Short mmCIF file of C-alpha atoms in Angstrom, two decimals:
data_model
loop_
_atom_site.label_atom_id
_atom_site.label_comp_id
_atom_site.label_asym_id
_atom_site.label_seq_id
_atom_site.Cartn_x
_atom_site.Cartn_y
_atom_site.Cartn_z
CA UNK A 1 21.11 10.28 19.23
CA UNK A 2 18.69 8.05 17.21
CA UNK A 3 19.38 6.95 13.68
CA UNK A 4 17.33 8.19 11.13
CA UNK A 5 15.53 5.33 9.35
CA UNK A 6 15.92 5.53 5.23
CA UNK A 7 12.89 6.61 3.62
CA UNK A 8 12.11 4.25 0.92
CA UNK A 9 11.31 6.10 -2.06
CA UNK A 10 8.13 4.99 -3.97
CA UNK A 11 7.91 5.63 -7.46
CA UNK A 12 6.49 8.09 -9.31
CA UNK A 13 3.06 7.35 -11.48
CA UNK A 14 2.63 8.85 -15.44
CA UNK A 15 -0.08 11.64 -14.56
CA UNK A 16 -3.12 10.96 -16.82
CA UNK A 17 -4.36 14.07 -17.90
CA UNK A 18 -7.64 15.05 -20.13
CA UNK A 19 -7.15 18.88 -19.72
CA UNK A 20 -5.62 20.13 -23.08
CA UNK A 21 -3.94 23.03 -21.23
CA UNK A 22 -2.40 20.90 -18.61
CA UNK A 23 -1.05 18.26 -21.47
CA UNK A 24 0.57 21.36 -22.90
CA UNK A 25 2.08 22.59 -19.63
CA UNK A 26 3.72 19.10 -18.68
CA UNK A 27 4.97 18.99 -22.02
CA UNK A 28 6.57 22.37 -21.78
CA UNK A 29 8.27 21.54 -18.79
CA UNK A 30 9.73 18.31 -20.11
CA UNK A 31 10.92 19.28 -23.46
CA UNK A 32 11.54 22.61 -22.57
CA UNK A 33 10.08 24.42 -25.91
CA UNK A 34 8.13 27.51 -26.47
CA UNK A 35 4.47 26.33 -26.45
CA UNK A 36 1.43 28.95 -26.58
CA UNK A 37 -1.60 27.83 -25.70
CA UNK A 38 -3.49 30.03 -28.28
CA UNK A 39 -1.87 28.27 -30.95
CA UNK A 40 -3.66 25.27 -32.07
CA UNK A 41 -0.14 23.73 -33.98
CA UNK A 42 1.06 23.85 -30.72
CA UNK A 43 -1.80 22.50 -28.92
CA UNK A 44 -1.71 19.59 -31.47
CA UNK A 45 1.95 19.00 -31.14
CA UNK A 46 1.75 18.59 -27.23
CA UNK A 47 -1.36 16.06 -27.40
CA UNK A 48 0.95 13.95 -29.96
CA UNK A 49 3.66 14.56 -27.81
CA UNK A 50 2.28 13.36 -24.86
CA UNK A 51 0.19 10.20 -26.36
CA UNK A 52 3.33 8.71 -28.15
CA UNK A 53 5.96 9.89 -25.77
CA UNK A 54 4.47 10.67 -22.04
CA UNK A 55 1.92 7.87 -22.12
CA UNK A 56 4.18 5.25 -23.97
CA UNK A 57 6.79 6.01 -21.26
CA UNK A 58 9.27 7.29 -23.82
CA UNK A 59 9.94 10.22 -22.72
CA UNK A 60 9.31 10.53 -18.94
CA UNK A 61 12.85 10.46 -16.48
CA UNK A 62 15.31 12.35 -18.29
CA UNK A 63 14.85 15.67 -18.86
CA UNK A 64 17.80 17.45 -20.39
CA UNK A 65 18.41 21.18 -18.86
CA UNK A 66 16.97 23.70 -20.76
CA UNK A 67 19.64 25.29 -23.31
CA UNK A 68 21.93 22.11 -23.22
CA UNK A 69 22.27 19.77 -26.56
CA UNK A 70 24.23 16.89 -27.19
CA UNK A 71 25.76 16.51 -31.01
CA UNK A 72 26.46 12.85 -30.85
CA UNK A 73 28.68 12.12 -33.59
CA UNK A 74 27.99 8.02 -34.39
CA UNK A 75 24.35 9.18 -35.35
CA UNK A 76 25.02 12.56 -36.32
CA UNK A 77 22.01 14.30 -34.42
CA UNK A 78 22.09 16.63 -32.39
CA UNK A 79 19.67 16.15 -29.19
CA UNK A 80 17.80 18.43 -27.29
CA UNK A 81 15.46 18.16 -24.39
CA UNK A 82 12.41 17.98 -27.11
CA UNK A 83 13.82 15.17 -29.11
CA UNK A 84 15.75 12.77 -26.74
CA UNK A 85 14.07 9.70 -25.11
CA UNK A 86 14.96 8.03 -22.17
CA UNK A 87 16.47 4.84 -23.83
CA UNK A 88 19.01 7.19 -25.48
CA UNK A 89 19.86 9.36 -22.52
CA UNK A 90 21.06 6.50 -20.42
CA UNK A 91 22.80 5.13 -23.49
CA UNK A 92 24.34 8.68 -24.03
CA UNK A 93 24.56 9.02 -19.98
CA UNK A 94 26.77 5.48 -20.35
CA UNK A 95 29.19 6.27 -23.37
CA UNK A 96 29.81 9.23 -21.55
CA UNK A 97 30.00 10.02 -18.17
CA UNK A 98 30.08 13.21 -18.33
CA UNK A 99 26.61 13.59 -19.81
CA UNK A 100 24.82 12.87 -16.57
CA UNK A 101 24.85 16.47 -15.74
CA UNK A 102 22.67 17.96 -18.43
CA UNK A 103 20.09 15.73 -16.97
CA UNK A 104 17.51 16.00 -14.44
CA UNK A 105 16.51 12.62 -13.04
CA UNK A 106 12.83 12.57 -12.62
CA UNK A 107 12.87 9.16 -10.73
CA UNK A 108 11.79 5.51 -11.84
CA UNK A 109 7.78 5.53 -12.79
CA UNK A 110 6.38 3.21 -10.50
CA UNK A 111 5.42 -0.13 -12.36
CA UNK A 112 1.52 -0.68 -12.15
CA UNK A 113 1.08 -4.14 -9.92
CA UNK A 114 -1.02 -6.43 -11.55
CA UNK A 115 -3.88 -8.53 -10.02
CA UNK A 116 -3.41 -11.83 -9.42
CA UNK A 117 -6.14 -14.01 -9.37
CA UNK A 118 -6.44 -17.08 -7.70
CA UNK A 119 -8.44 -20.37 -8.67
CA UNK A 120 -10.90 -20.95 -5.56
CA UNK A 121 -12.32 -24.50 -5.79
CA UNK A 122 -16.31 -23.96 -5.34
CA UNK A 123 -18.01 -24.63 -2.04
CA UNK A 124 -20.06 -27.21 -1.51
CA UNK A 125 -22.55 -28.62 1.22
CA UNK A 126 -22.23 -31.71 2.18
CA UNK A 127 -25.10 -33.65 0.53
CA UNK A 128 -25.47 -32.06 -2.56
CA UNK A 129 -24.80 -33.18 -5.98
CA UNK A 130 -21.97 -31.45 -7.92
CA UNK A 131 -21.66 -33.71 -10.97
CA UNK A 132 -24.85 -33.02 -12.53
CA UNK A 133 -25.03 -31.99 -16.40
CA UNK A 134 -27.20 -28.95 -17.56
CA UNK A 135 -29.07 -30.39 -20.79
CA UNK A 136 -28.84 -27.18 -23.48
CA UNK A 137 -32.75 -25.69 -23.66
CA UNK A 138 -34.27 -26.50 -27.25
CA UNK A 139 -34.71 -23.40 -29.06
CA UNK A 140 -38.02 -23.44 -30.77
CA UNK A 141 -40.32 -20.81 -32.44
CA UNK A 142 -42.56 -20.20 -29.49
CA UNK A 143 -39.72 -19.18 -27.49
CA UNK A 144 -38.29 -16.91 -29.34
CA UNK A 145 -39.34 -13.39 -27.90
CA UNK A 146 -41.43 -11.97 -31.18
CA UNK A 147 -41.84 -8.09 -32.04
CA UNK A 148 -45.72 -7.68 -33.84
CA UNK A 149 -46.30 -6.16 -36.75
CA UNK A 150 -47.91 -2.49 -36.85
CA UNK A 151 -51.93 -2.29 -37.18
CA UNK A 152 -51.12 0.57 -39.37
CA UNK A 153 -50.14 0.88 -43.28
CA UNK A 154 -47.40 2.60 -43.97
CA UNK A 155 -48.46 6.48 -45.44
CA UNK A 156 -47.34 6.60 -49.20
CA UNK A 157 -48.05 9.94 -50.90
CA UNK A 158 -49.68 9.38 -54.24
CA UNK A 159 -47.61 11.10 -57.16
CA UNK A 160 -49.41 13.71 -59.56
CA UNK A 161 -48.27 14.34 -62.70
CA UNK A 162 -46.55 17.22 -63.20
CA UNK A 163 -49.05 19.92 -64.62
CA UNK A 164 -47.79 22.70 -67.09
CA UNK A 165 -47.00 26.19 -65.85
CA UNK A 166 -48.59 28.75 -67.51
CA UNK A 167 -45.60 31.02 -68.80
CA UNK A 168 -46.00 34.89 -68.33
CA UNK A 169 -43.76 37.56 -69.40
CA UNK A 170 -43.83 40.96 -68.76
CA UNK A 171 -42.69 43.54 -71.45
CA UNK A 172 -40.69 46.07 -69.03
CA UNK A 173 -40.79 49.66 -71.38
CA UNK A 174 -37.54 51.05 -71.28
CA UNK A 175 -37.45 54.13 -69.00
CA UNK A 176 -36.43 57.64 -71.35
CA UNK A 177 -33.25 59.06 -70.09
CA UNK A 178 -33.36 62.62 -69.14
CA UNK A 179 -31.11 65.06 -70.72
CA UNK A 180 -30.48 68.32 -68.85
#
């Protein structure tokens, strides 16, 4: 029999999602509450939620099972899945032992690599000059790219006085009432 090799487990990558509805569902399955996506409190609660928890990377490996709190006494708060981050669950996970199984382990998020750039002397043919200095172009009037003016005059509107309104009022008769 062969030997199995180990697969190395990558790690996994914060999901970056625009869809409101999707935002809502990840953060229902992570902190476990009652969301509705009809109500816009709710809506607004899991777009904060996921901007300053999710996307900060808060709140993203430890999930704590659904119905299971932790009343930690030195603080006094209780936590739930909704409120707990994942600096506190390992610190909760390493006072007590005990803790680690009202958690689900989502796995490490992998760490983004970044570029490295390296400093690549310029090529050069043989027989060409390298240390020659650019002299900085004057900048004069007659370079300068100029916008002309308009061959027309602006429209103004000439103002007339304000003439007096003849006033008319109509007598209305008052209509007789009828008595039957």
């Amino acid at each position: 029999m062969g030997r199995k090799k180990a697969v190395k487990e990558e790690g996994r990558k914060l999901l970056q999602l625009t869809d409101p509805i999707a935002i809502l569902n990840l953060c229902k399955s992570i902190t476990f509450l009652d969301l509705k996506s009809d109500c816009p409190m709710d809506m607004q609660y899991a777009k904060t939620w996921y901007n300053n928890h999710y996307l900060t990377g808060k709140h993203v490996r430890y999930v704590m099972k659904q119905g299971e709190s932790i009343h930690h006494y030195k603080d006094g708060v209780v936590y739930r899945a909704h409120n707990i981050t994942d600096a506190k669950a390992e610190q909760l996970m390493s006072e007590n032992p005990g803790y680690k199984n009202l958690f689900i382990d989502l796995g490490p998020i992998e760490e983004e690599k970044e570029e490295t750039t390296e400093e690549v002397e310029p090529i050069t043919e043989p027989g060409l000059e390298t240390d020659l200095e650019v002299e900085p172009e004057e900048n004069s009037d007659s370079n300068l790219d100029q916008t002309p003016e308009p061959d027309t005059k602006p429209v103004t509107e000439e103002v007339i006085p304000d003439q007096e309104k003849e006033k008319t009022t109509e007598e209305v008769e008052p209509e007789p009432e009828n008595k039957e």
